[in-house]
Coordinates of C-alpha atoms in Angstrom, one line a residue:
Chain A
M1 CA 42.6 -19.9 -3.7
S2 CA 39.0 -19.4 -2.6
T3 CA 38.1 -17.9 0.8
V4 CA 35.5 -19.7 2.9
I5 CA 32.8 -17.3 4.0
P6 CA 32.6 -17.0 7.8
A7 CA 28.8 -17.3 7.8
A8 CA 29.0 -20.6 6.1
V9 CA 31.7 -21.9 8.4
A10 CA 29.5 -22.3 11.4
F11 CA 27.1 -24.4 9.4
A12 CA 29.8 -26.3 7.6
S13 CA 31.6 -27.0 10.9
R14 CA 29.2 -30.0 10.9
R15 CA 31.2 -31.9 8.4
P16 CA 29.5 -33.9 5.6
P17 CA 28.7 -37.5 6.5
S18 CA 31.5 -39.9 5.8
M19 CA 31.4 -42.1 2.7
A20 CA 30.8 -45.2 4.9
S21 CA 27.8 -43.5 6.7
N22 CA 26.1 -42.4 3.5
T23 CA 26.8 -45.8 1.8
F24 CA 25.3 -47.6 4.7
C25 CA 22.3 -45.3 4.8
I26 CA 21.5 -45.8 1.1
A27 CA 22.2 -49.6 1.3
R28 CA 19.8 -50.0 4.2
R29 CA 17.1 -48.1 2.2
E30 CA 17.8 -50.2 -0.9
L31 CA 17.6 -53.4 1.0
R32 CA 14.3 -52.5 2.6
D33 CA 12.8 -51.5 -0.7
A34 CA 14.1 -54.6 -2.4
L35 CA 12.7 -56.9 0.3
K36 CA 9.3 -55.3 -0.2
S37 CA 9.4 -55.4 -3.9
R38 CA 7.5 -57.7 -6.2
W39 CA 10.6 -58.9 -8.1
F40 CA 12.2 -60.1 -4.9
V41 CA 9.2 -62.0 -3.7
L42 CA 8.5 -63.6 -7.1
Y43 CA 12.1 -64.6 -7.8
T44 CA 12.6 -65.9 -4.3
L45 CA 9.4 -67.8 -4.5
A46 CA 10.4 -69.3 -7.9
F47 CA 13.8 -70.1 -6.6
V48 CA 12.4 -71.9 -3.5
V49 CA 9.7 -73.8 -5.4
L50 CA 12.0 -74.9 -8.2
G51 CA 14.8 -75.8 -5.7
L52 CA 12.3 -77.9 -3.7
A53 CA 11.1 -79.6 -6.9
V54 CA 14.7 -80.4 -7.9
S55 CA 15.5 -81.7 -4.4
F56 CA 12.3 -83.8 -4.2
V57 CA 12.8 -85.3 -7.6
S58 CA 16.5 -86.0 -7.1
A59 CA 16.1 -87.4 -3.6
A60 CA 13.3 -89.7 -4.9
G61 CA 15.6 -90.7 -7.8
T62 CA 18.4 -91.8 -5.4
G63 CA 16.0 -94.0 -3.5
G64 CA 15.7 -91.8 -0.5
T65 CA 19.4 -91.9 0.2
G66 CA 19.8 -88.2 -0.3
F67 CA 22.8 -86.9 -2.0
S68 CA 26.4 -87.1 -1.2
G69 CA 29.1 -85.3 -3.1
F70 CA 28.3 -84.5 -6.6
G71 CA 25.0 -86.1 -7.4
R72 CA 21.8 -85.6 -9.3
T73 CA 20.6 -83.0 -6.8
T74 CA 23.7 -80.9 -7.0
A75 CA 23.6 -81.0 -10.8
G76 CA 19.9 -79.9 -10.7
L77 CA 20.6 -77.1 -8.2
V78 CA 23.6 -75.9 -10.2
N79 CA 21.5 -75.7 -13.4
L80 CA 18.7 -74.0 -11.4
I81 CA 21.1 -71.4 -10.0
L82 CA 22.6 -70.8 -13.4
L83 CA 19.2 -69.9 -14.7
V84 CA 17.6 -68.0 -11.8
V85 CA 20.4 -66.2 -9.9
P86 CA 21.8 -64.3 -12.9
L87 CA 18.4 -63.3 -14.1
M88 CA 17.5 -62.1 -10.6
A89 CA 20.7 -60.2 -10.2
L90 CA 20.8 -58.7 -13.7
T91 CA 17.3 -57.4 -13.6
A92 CA 17.5 -56.0 -10.0
G93 CA 20.8 -54.2 -10.9
A94 CA 19.4 -52.9 -14.3
A95 CA 16.3 -51.4 -12.7
T96 CA 18.0 -49.6 -9.8
I97 CA 19.7 -46.5 -11.2
A98 CA 17.8 -46.1 -14.4
S99 CA 14.4 -46.1 -12.6
D100 CA 15.7 -43.5 -10.1
R101 CA 17.0 -41.4 -13.0
E102 CA 13.7 -41.7 -14.8
R103 CA 11.6 -40.4 -11.9
G104 CA 14.1 -37.7 -10.9
M105 CA 15.2 -39.4 -7.7
L106 CA 18.8 -39.8 -8.7
A107 CA 19.2 -36.1 -9.3
Y108 CA 17.4 -35.3 -6.1
L109 CA 19.6 -37.8 -4.2
L110 CA 22.8 -36.3 -5.7
S111 CA 21.6 -32.8 -4.8
Q112 CA 22.1 -33.8 -1.2
P113 CA 25.6 -34.1 0.4
V114 CA 26.1 -37.4 -1.3
S115 CA 28.6 -38.4 -3.9
P116 CA 27.8 -40.6 -7.0
V117 CA 30.2 -43.3 -5.7
E118 CA 28.2 -43.5 -2.4
V119 CA 25.0 -43.8 -4.3
L120 CA 26.5 -46.6 -6.4
L121 CA 28.0 -48.5 -3.6
G122 CA 24.9 -48.1 -1.4
K123 CA 22.6 -49.4 -4.0
Y124 CA 25.0 -52.3 -4.8
I125 CA 25.5 -53.3 -1.2
G126 CA 21.7 -53.1 -0.5
L127 CA 20.8 -55.1 -3.6
G128 CA 23.6 -57.6 -2.9
A129 CA 22.2 -58.2 0.6
S130 CA 18.7 -58.7 -0.8
L131 CA 20.1 -61.3 -3.2
L132 CA 22.0 -63.0 -0.4
A133 CA 18.7 -63.2 1.4
A134 CA 16.9 -64.7 -1.6
I135 CA 19.7 -67.3 -2.2
S136 CA 19.8 -68.2 1.5
L137 CA 16.1 -68.7 1.5
G138 CA 16.1 -70.8 -1.7
L139 CA 19.0 -73.0 -0.9
G140 CA 18.1 -73.1 2.8
A141 CA 14.7 -74.5 2.0
C142 CA 16.3 -77.1 -0.3
A143 CA 18.8 -78.1 2.4
L144 CA 16.0 -78.6 4.9
I145 CA 14.0 -80.8 2.5
L146 CA 17.0 -82.8 1.6
S147 CA 18.0 -83.4 5.2
W148 CA 14.4 -84.4 6.0
R149 CA 14.1 -86.8 3.0
G150 CA 17.4 -88.5 3.3
G151 CA 19.9 -86.6 5.3
V152 CA 22.4 -84.2 3.7
S153 CA 25.6 -86.0 4.1
S154 CA 27.6 -83.0 3.1
P155 CA 26.3 -79.6 4.3
Q156 CA 29.5 -78.3 2.9
T157 CA 28.0 -78.9 -0.6
I158 CA 25.1 -76.6 0.1
L159 CA 27.4 -74.0 1.7
W160 CA 29.7 -74.1 -1.4
L161 CA 26.7 -73.7 -3.6
A162 CA 25.3 -70.8 -1.6
G163 CA 28.7 -69.1 -1.4
L164 CA 29.4 -69.4 -5.1
S165 CA 25.8 -68.5 -6.0
F166 CA 26.3 -65.3 -4.0
V167 CA 29.6 -64.5 -5.8
L168 CA 27.9 -65.1 -9.2
A169 CA 25.0 -62.9 -8.1
L170 CA 27.4 -60.1 -7.2
G171 CA 29.0 -60.4 -10.6
M172 CA 25.7 -60.3 -12.4
L173 CA 24.4 -57.5 -10.2
S174 CA 27.5 -55.5 -11.1
V175 CA 26.8 -56.0 -14.8
G176 CA 23.1 -55.0 -14.2
V177 CA 24.1 -51.9 -12.4
M178 CA 26.5 -51.0 -15.2
I179 CA 23.7 -51.4 -17.7
S180 CA 21.5 -49.3 -15.5
S181 CA 24.0 -46.5 -15.2
L182 CA 24.4 -46.4 -19.0
T183 CA 20.7 -46.4 -19.7
R184 CA 18.1 -43.6 -19.4
R185 CA 15.0 -45.7 -19.1
A186 CA 14.4 -48.5 -16.6
S187 CA 12.4 -50.6 -19.2
A188 CA 15.3 -50.3 -21.7
A189 CA 17.8 -51.3 -19.0
V190 CA 15.8 -54.4 -18.0
G191 CA 15.5 -55.3 -21.7
V192 CA 19.2 -55.1 -22.2
A193 CA 19.8 -57.1 -19.0
I194 CA 17.5 -59.9 -20.2
F195 CA 19.3 -59.9 -23.5
V196 CA 22.6 -60.2 -21.6
W197 CA 21.2 -63.1 -19.6
L198 CA 20.0 -64.9 -22.7
T199 CA 23.4 -64.5 -24.3
L200 CA 25.3 -65.7 -21.2
V201 CA 22.9 -68.7 -20.6
F202 CA 22.4 -69.9 -24.1
G203 CA 24.3 -67.8 -26.6
S204 CA 27.8 -68.3 -25.3
D205 CA 27.4 -72.1 -25.0
L206 CA 26.2 -72.3 -28.6
A207 CA 29.0 -69.9 -29.7
L208 CA 31.6 -72.0 -27.9
M209 CA 30.4 -75.1 -29.6
A210 CA 30.2 -73.5 -33.0
G211 CA 33.6 -71.9 -32.5
A212 CA 35.1 -75.2 -31.5
V213 CA 33.8 -76.9 -34.7
A214 CA 34.3 -74.1 -37.1
L215 CA 37.6 -72.7 -35.9
H216 CA 39.0 -76.0 -34.7
L217 CA 39.7 -74.4 -31.3
R218 CA 42.2 -76.2 -29.1
I219 CA 41.3 -77.4 -25.7
N220 CA 43.2 -74.7 -23.9
E221 CA 41.6 -72.1 -26.0
L222 CA 38.1 -73.5 -25.2
F223 CA 38.9 -73.4 -21.5
A224 CA 40.2 -69.8 -21.8
L225 CA 37.0 -68.8 -23.7
A226 CA 34.8 -70.5 -21.1
L227 CA 36.5 -68.4 -18.4
L228 CA 35.1 -65.3 -20.1
N229 CA 31.6 -66.4 -19.2
P230 CA 30.8 -66.0 -15.5
L231 CA 28.1 -68.6 -15.7
Q232 CA 30.6 -71.2 -17.1
V233 CA 33.0 -70.2 -14.4
F234 CA 30.3 -70.7 -11.7
K235 CA 29.5 -74.1 -13.1
M236 CA 33.1 -75.2 -13.3
W237 CA 33.9 -73.8 -9.9
S238 CA 31.0 -75.4 -8.1
L239 CA 31.7 -78.8 -9.7
H240 CA 35.3 -78.5 -8.9
A241 CA 34.7 -77.4 -5.3
I242 CA 32.2 -80.2 -4.7
D243 CA 33.8 -83.0 -6.5
A244 CA 37.4 -81.9 -7.1
N245 CA 37.3 -83.1 -10.7
L246 CA 35.7 -81.8 -13.8
D247 CA 35.2 -85.1 -15.7
V248 CA 31.6 -84.3 -16.3
L249 CA 32.6 -81.3 -18.5
G250 CA 34.5 -83.6 -20.8
P251 CA 38.0 -83.0 -22.3
A252 CA 38.0 -79.3 -21.3
G253 CA 37.4 -80.2 -17.7
L254 CA 40.0 -82.9 -17.7
Y255 CA 42.5 -80.5 -19.3
A256 CA 41.7 -77.8 -16.7
V257 CA 42.3 -80.1 -13.7
E258 CA 45.5 -81.6 -15.2
E259 CA 46.9 -78.3 -16.2
Y260 CA 46.0 -76.1 -13.3
G261 CA 45.2 -78.5 -10.5
R262 CA 44.8 -76.6 -7.2
S263 CA 45.2 -73.2 -8.7
L264 CA 41.8 -73.6 -10.4
H265 CA 40.1 -72.1 -7.4
A266 CA 42.3 -68.9 -7.7
I267 CA 41.6 -68.8 -11.5
F268 CA 37.9 -69.1 -11.0
A269 CA 37.9 -66.5 -8.2
A270 CA 39.9 -64.1 -10.3
S271 CA 37.5 -64.4 -13.2
L272 CA 34.4 -63.8 -11.1
T273 CA 36.1 -61.0 -9.1
T274 CA 36.9 -59.3 -12.5
W275 CA 33.2 -59.6 -13.3
I276 CA 32.3 -57.8 -10.1
A277 CA 35.0 -55.2 -10.2
I278 CA 35.2 -54.0 -13.8
P279 CA 31.5 -53.2 -14.3
L280 CA 31.4 -51.4 -10.9
V281 CA 34.4 -49.3 -11.9
V282 CA 32.7 -48.5 -15.2
S283 CA 29.5 -47.6 -13.4
S284 CA 31.3 -45.3 -11.0
I285 CA 33.0 -43.5 -13.9
V286 CA 29.7 -43.2 -15.8
L287 CA 27.8 -41.9 -12.8
A288 CA 30.5 -39.3 -12.0
R289 CA 30.6 -38.1 -15.6
K290 CA 27.1 -38.5 -16.9
S291 CA 24.3 -36.2 -16.0
P292 CA 21.9 -37.8 -13.4
L293 CA 19.0 -36.4 -15.3
Chain B
M1 CA 27.6 -16.9 -0.4
I2 CA 27.3 -18.1 -4.0
T3 CA 29.8 -16.9 -6.6
I4 CA 29.4 -18.0 -10.2
T5 CA 32.2 -16.9 -12.5
N6 CA 32.1 -17.4 -16.3
L7 CA 29.9 -20.4 -16.1
I8 CA 29.5 -22.3 -19.4
M9 CA 27.5 -25.4 -19.7
R10 CA 26.7 -27.1 -23.0
F11 CA 24.4 -29.9 -24.1
G12 CA 26.4 -31.2 -27.0
R13 CA 27.1 -28.1 -29.1
T14 CA 24.1 -26.2 -27.7
P15 CA 25.1 -23.7 -25.0
A16 CA 22.6 -24.0 -22.1
V17 CA 24.4 -21.5 -20.0
D18 CA 26.8 -19.2 -21.8
D19 CA 29.4 -17.3 -19.8
V20 CA 27.2 -16.3 -16.8
S21 CA 28.7 -14.5 -13.8
L22 CA 26.6 -13.9 -10.8
S23 CA 27.2 -13.3 -7.1
L24 CA 24.9 -13.6 -4.1
D25 CA 25.8 -12.2 -0.7
Q26 CA 24.6 -13.6 2.5
G27 CA 20.8 -12.9 2.9
D28 CA 20.5 -12.0 -0.8
A29 CA 17.5 -13.3 -2.7
V30 CA 17.9 -13.6 -6.5
A31 CA 15.3 -14.8 -8.9
L32 CA 16.3 -16.4 -12.2
W33 CA 13.9 -15.1 -14.8
G34 CA 13.5 -16.2 -18.4
S35 CA 11.5 -18.3 -20.8
N36 CA 11.8 -22.1 -21.1
G37 CA 15.3 -22.9 -22.4
A38 CA 16.8 -19.7 -20.9
G39 CA 19.1 -21.7 -18.7
K40 CA 17.5 -21.2 -15.3
T41 CA 17.3 -24.9 -14.3
T42 CA 20.6 -25.7 -15.9
L43 CA 22.3 -22.9 -13.8
I44 CA 20.7 -24.3 -10.6
R45 CA 21.9 -27.8 -11.5
C46 CA 25.4 -26.5 -12.0
V47 CA 25.3 -24.8 -8.6
L48 CA 24.3 -28.1 -7.1
G49 CA 27.2 -29.9 -8.9
L50 CA 24.8 -32.1 -10.9
L51 CA 26.1 -31.1 -14.3
R52 CA 29.7 -30.7 -15.6
Y53 CA 30.5 -27.2 -16.5
R54 CA 33.3 -24.8 -17.4
G55 CA 34.0 -21.8 -15.2
T56 CA 33.9 -21.6 -11.4
I57 CA 31.1 -21.9 -8.8
T58 CA 31.8 -21.5 -5.1
V59 CA 29.2 -21.9 -2.4
G60 CA 30.3 -20.5 1.0
G61 CA 33.8 -20.3 -0.5
I62 CA 33.8 -24.0 -1.3
D63 CA 34.5 -25.0 -4.9
V64 CA 31.5 -27.0 -6.1
R65 CA 33.5 -29.0 -8.7
R66 CA 36.2 -30.0 -6.3
N67 CA 34.1 -30.5 -3.2
G68 CA 30.5 -30.8 -4.2
K69 CA 29.5 -32.8 -1.1
A70 CA 30.7 -30.1 1.3
A71 CA 29.2 -27.4 -0.9
R72 CA 25.8 -29.2 -0.9
M73 CA 25.9 -29.3 2.9
L74 CA 25.2 -25.6 2.8
I75 CA 22.3 -25.8 0.4
G76 CA 18.7 -26.9 0.9
Y77 CA 17.2 -27.7 -2.6
V78 CA 13.6 -28.0 -3.7
P79 CA 13.1 -29.3 -7.2
Q80 CA 10.1 -28.5 -9.5
E81 CA 8.6 -31.9 -8.8
L82 CA 9.6 -34.4 -6.2
G83 CA 10.3 -37.8 -7.7
F84 CA 10.2 -39.7 -4.4
Y85 CA 10.2 -43.2 -2.9
D86 CA 6.4 -43.4 -3.0
E87 CA 6.1 -46.3 -0.5
L88 CA 8.2 -44.5 2.1
R89 CA 6.4 -43.0 5.0
V90 CA 6.7 -39.2 5.3
D91 CA 8.6 -39.3 8.7
S92 CA 10.9 -42.0 7.4
A93 CA 11.7 -39.8 4.4
I94 CA 12.6 -37.0 6.7
C95 CA 14.9 -39.3 8.8
Y96 CA 16.5 -40.8 5.7
F97 CA 17.5 -37.4 4.2
A98 CA 18.5 -36.2 7.7
R99 CA 21.0 -39.0 7.9
L100 CA 22.3 -38.2 4.5
K101 CA 22.9 -34.6 5.7
G102 CA 24.7 -35.9 8.8
I103 CA 21.9 -34.9 11.2
T104 CA 21.2 -37.5 13.9
N105 CA 18.9 -35.8 16.4
I106 CA 16.0 -35.0 14.2
S107 CA 12.3 -34.8 15.1
P108 CA 10.3 -35.4 11.9
A109 CA 7.1 -34.0 13.6
V110 CA 8.8 -30.6 14.3
S111 CA 10.1 -30.5 10.7
L112 CA 6.7 -31.3 9.3
Q113 CA 5.0 -28.8 11.5
G114 CA 7.3 -26.1 10.2
V115 CA 6.0 -26.5 6.7
G116 CA 2.4 -27.1 7.6
L117 CA 2.4 -30.8 7.3
A118 CA 1.8 -31.6 11.0
G119 CA 0.0 -34.9 11.5
N120 CA 1.1 -36.3 8.1
G121 CA 4.2 -38.2 9.3
G122 CA 2.5 -41.6 9.1
K123 CA 1.3 -41.2 5.6
R124 CA 3.0 -42.8 2.6
V125 CA 4.6 -40.3 0.2
R126 CA 2.3 -41.5 -2.6
E127 CA -0.7 -40.4 -0.5
L128 CA 0.4 -36.7 -0.5
S129 CA -1.0 -34.2 -3.0
G130 CA 1.4 -32.3 -5.2
G131 CA 1.4 -29.3 -2.9
M132 CA 2.1 -31.5 0.1
K133 CA 5.0 -33.2 -1.7
Q134 CA 6.5 -29.8 -2.3
R135 CA 6.1 -29.0 1.4
L136 CA 7.8 -32.2 2.2
A137 CA 10.7 -31.3 -0.2
L138 CA 10.9 -28.0 1.6
A139 CA 11.0 -29.7 5.0
I140 CA 13.8 -31.8 3.7
A141 CA 15.6 -28.8 2.3
L142 CA 15.4 -27.0 5.6
L143 CA 16.8 -30.0 7.6
G144 CA 19.8 -28.7 9.5
D145 CA 18.9 -25.1 8.8
P146 CA 21.2 -24.6 5.8
P147 CA 22.2 -21.0 5.0
I148 CA 21.2 -21.3 1.4
L149 CA 18.0 -22.3 -0.2
V150 CA 17.8 -23.1 -3.9
L151 CA 14.4 -23.5 -5.5
D152 CA 13.7 -24.6 -9.0
E153 CA 10.2 -23.5 -10.2
V154 CA 8.8 -25.0 -7.1
T155 CA 5.2 -23.9 -7.7
A156 CA 5.0 -24.9 -11.4
S157 CA 2.9 -27.9 -10.8
L158 CA 0.7 -26.4 -8.1
D159 CA -2.8 -24.9 -8.5
A160 CA -3.4 -21.3 -7.7
L161 CA -4.3 -21.9 -4.0
G162 CA -1.4 -24.3 -3.5
R163 CA 0.9 -21.8 -5.1
H164 CA -0.3 -18.9 -3.0
E165 CA 0.1 -21.0 0.2
F166 CA 3.5 -22.2 -0.8
V167 CA 4.9 -18.8 -1.6
G168 CA 3.5 -17.5 1.7
L169 CA 5.3 -20.3 3.5
L170 CA 8.5 -19.5 1.6
R171 CA 8.2 -15.8 2.6
Q172 CA 8.1 -16.8 6.3
L173 CA 11.1 -19.0 5.9
T174 CA 13.4 -16.9 3.8
G175 CA 13.3 -13.7 5.8
S176 CA 15.9 -14.8 8.3
G177 CA 19.2 -14.0 6.7
R178 CA 19.1 -17.1 4.5
T179 CA 20.4 -16.7 1.0
L180 CA 17.9 -17.6 -1.7
L181 CA 18.4 -18.5 -5.3
F182 CA 15.3 -19.5 -7.2
A183 CA 14.0 -20.0 -10.7
S184 CA 10.5 -18.8 -11.5
H185 CA 8.4 -17.7 -14.3
R186 CA 5.7 -16.1 -12.1
L187 CA 5.9 -12.5 -11.5
E188 CA 4.0 -12.5 -8.2
E189 CA 6.5 -15.1 -6.9
V190 CA 9.5 -13.0 -7.9
R191 CA 8.0 -9.9 -6.4
S192 CA 7.2 -11.7 -3.1
L193 CA 10.6 -13.4 -2.6
A194 CA 13.4 -11.7 -4.6
R195 CA 15.5 -8.7 -4.0
R196 CA 17.2 -8.9 -7.4
V197 CA 16.2 -10.5 -10.7
A198 CA 18.7 -12.1 -13.0
V199 CA 17.2 -12.1 -16.5
L200 CA 18.4 -15.0 -18.7
E201 CA 17.8 -15.6 -22.3
R202 CA 19.2 -18.5 -24.3
G203 CA 21.7 -19.2 -21.6
R204 CA 23.0 -15.6 -21.4
L205 CA 22.6 -13.3 -18.5
L206 CA 21.0 -10.2 -20.0
R207 CA 20.9 -8.1 -16.9
I208 CA 20.4 -8.1 -13.2
D209 CA 17.6 -5.8 -12.0
D210 CA 16.7 -4.6 -8.6
C211 CA 13.3 -6.3 -7.9
A212 CA 11.5 -3.1 -7.2
R213 CA 12.5 -1.8 -10.7
F214 CA 12.0 -5.1 -12.5
A215 CA 9.4 -5.2 -15.2
P216 CA 9.2 -8.1 -17.6
D217 CA 9.1 -7.5 -21.4
A218 CA 5.7 -6.2 -22.5
Q219 CA 5.4 -8.9 -25.1
H220 CA 4.8 -11.4 -22.4
A221 CA 1.4 -10.0 -21.5
A222 CA -0.1 -13.1 -20.0
V223 CA 0.0 -16.8 -19.8
L224 CA -3.1 -18.9 -19.8
H225 CA -2.8 -22.0 -17.6
L226 CA -5.4 -24.3 -19.1
H227 CA -6.4 -27.3 -17.0
L228 CA -7.1 -30.2 -19.3
S229 CA -7.6 -33.9 -18.8
A230 CA -4.5 -35.9 -19.5
D231 CA -5.7 -37.4 -22.8
T232 CA -6.6 -34.1 -24.3
R233 CA -3.3 -32.3 -23.6
V234 CA -1.4 -33.4 -26.7
P235 CA -4.3 -32.8 -29.1
A236 CA -4.8 -29.4 -27.5
I237 CA -1.1 -28.5 -28.0
R238 CA -1.3 -29.6 -31.6
A239 CA -4.5 -27.5 -32.2
L240 CA -3.0 -24.4 -30.5
A241 CA 0.3 -24.8 -32.3
A242 CA -1.6 -24.9 -35.6
G243 CA -3.4 -21.8 -34.5
G244 CA -0.1 -19.9 -34.1
F245 CA 0.4 -20.3 -30.3
S246 CA 3.4 -21.8 -28.5
P247 CA 1.9 -24.0 -25.8
T248 CA 3.9 -26.1 -23.4
L249 CA 3.0 -29.0 -21.1
N250 CA 2.9 -28.2 -17.5
G251 CA 1.9 -30.2 -14.5
T252 CA -1.9 -30.1 -14.5
G253 CA -2.4 -28.9 -18.1
I254 CA -0.8 -26.6 -20.6
L255 CA 0.6 -23.1 -20.6
V256 CA -0.2 -20.8 -23.5
P257 CA 1.6 -17.4 -23.7
V258 CA -0.8 -14.8 -25.1
S259 CA -0.7 -11.2 -25.9
A260 CA -3.1 -8.8 -24.1
E261 CA -5.6 -8.7 -27.0
H262 CA -5.7 -12.4 -27.7
K263 CA -6.4 -14.0 -24.4
A264 CA -9.6 -15.6 -25.6
A265 CA -8.3 -17.0 -28.8
P266 CA -7.0 -20.3 -27.4
F267 CA -10.5 -21.0 -26.0
R268 CA -12.0 -20.6 -29.4
I269 CA -9.4 -22.9 -31.0
L270 CA -10.0 -25.6 -28.3
A271 CA -13.7 -25.3 -28.7
E272 CA -13.5 -25.8 -32.4
A273 CA -11.3 -28.8 -31.8
Q274 CA -13.9 -30.1 -29.3
I275 CA -11.5 -30.1 -26.4
A276 CA -13.0 -29.3 -23.1
V277 CA -11.1 -27.0 -20.7
D278 CA -11.7 -28.0 -17.1
N279 CA -10.4 -24.8 -15.5
F280 CA -8.1 -22.0 -16.3
E281 CA -5.9 -19.3 -14.7
V282 CA -4.4 -16.2 -16.2
D283 CA -1.0 -15.2 -15.0
A284 CA 0.3 -11.8 -15.8
A285 CA 3.7 -11.4 -17.4
D286 CA 4.7 -15.0 -17.3
H287 CA 7.9 -16.4 -18.7
S288 CA 6.9 -20.0 -18.8
S289 CA 7.3 -20.4 -22.5
A290 CA 8.6 -19.0 -25.7
P291 CA 7.6 -15.5 -26.7
P292 CA 3.9 -15.4 -27.6
V293 CA 2.7 -15.6 -31.1
T294 CA -0.8 -14.4 -31.7
G295 CA -3.6 -16.3 -33.2
D296 CA -3.0 -14.7 -36.6
R297 CA 0.7 -15.5 -36.3
R298 CA 1.7 -11.9 -35.7
R299 CA 4.6 -11.7 -33.3
E300 CA 4.1 -8.9 -30.8
S301 CA 6.6 -6.2 -30.8
S302 CA 8.7 -6.1 -27.7
T303 CA 8.9 -2.9 -25.6
P304 CA 12.4 -2.2 -24.3
S305 CA 12.6 -2.5 -20.6
D306 CA 13.4 0.6 -18.6
C307 CA 15.1 -1.5 -15.9
E308 CA 18.6 -0.6 -15.0
V309 CA 21.2 -2.9 -16.5
T310 CA 23.6 -3.8 -13.8
Q311 CA 25.6 -6.6 -15.5

């Protein structure tokens, strides 16, 4: 057993900051940096502009009656979110740790009385908050336009969309951070993140269709495979939350509602929670074991 | 204050630190001396708990592996070059790291004054010169007045004047019972700051000398620090390597170990390659790189050191 040297005791009597304190400190720094960064401004601007375009076009298409329940606007917004939010979250997450590692900041941070888990959580929470701000701005602007054009009959719809978008963003951010923790260079991490985004947005749909045809997948197998893709889960969950049925998804949607009914919310929540938790756990293990250099 | 016992750290199969044991008492000042790849920086990173290692390291009696966070509370660390949040204001940087060290009542102005950066609190970090960034790193290291300072070749990227000023500042700050562990390849730095010198080679601790008796190997007669424009550094390294030297990149240019009778040879080689040298310095007995090889590829014979081996 080691003996604590008295000279150090006086200094060390000031205990290291708690995990919560360090995490909050790093999160606040990360949030400030993110809000000032170009990616945040560009993505938020793109999200707002495209969201407004979708809202205008959809509201015009419904003859100025606005939307109620699941309509053209919701479909447009869901598709917009499916494209923009995962890209935003994946790239933000992918850049964070790798770029700090690249410029020596990660090693410097970890040479302070800070643990790798605190760095990870701080960065995750800070970036998560910045994504929440971007989503709120984007969908908030859409809600304002829609209420001005025709009156949003269901503010609940926008709230569901915002909430689910945030959960999707947290899942994708988690994947991005995992990529970042595994990669040495920020450019490589962002490249991998974009590849993952392309795979999830386009590749998995095509693979699912090809698999259904080639392997004669049954409907329950198709549904189970769809649950593996967080973007599909977001789509199904938002449609289910807003309209309570999944007819628009075809036989797989009908099967899901008939088979699981009310427990679909729990199934979707479990799937997205897994997408948040597992990459974060992997990142924390990697950060604790891998050199920060 | 710092006890390192049978420290082993490998990168893959290559041992970076090989069975090193070293102990620093309170107020001790130990320089880690050795060529590039000797294991100086790796040893420091192990002390900070940044790398996984075998063996035991305790700081103030606290096991670094088990409780790295508490151990790092006792250490102020200055790296070779500060990779910082460039957009952060200097005083915000001080406050940020103070919070991470659990210090709430901090005056950035006082901290900055202590390292000769008074009046720079409102600047962005990117606006600071290399020397000023190192001073900022030192101000951060000194937050909370830690009993141990760990420095990793802190003057490597500074010019001669910046180096002189920085070492002077360190001398003022380290004479107050603070324990100092630092890596350096500059003899004047070692003589200014250290009480003992731990000589490392290929990860092994060769000996620990009393600083007054320390003399580096005679084969390391001098090191030329050639200041070159960024685009000519790689061609210069190629030309010098082809001429039998072992140059390395370093901050503002390249370092070329030379023997006493071949100090001018690198200039001739660079002139033939039409590479302009902006400026140069000659450091005596420097360990910044591999042992020197002369222009005609003869390796200098080493003279055994008469330093006392205390390992």
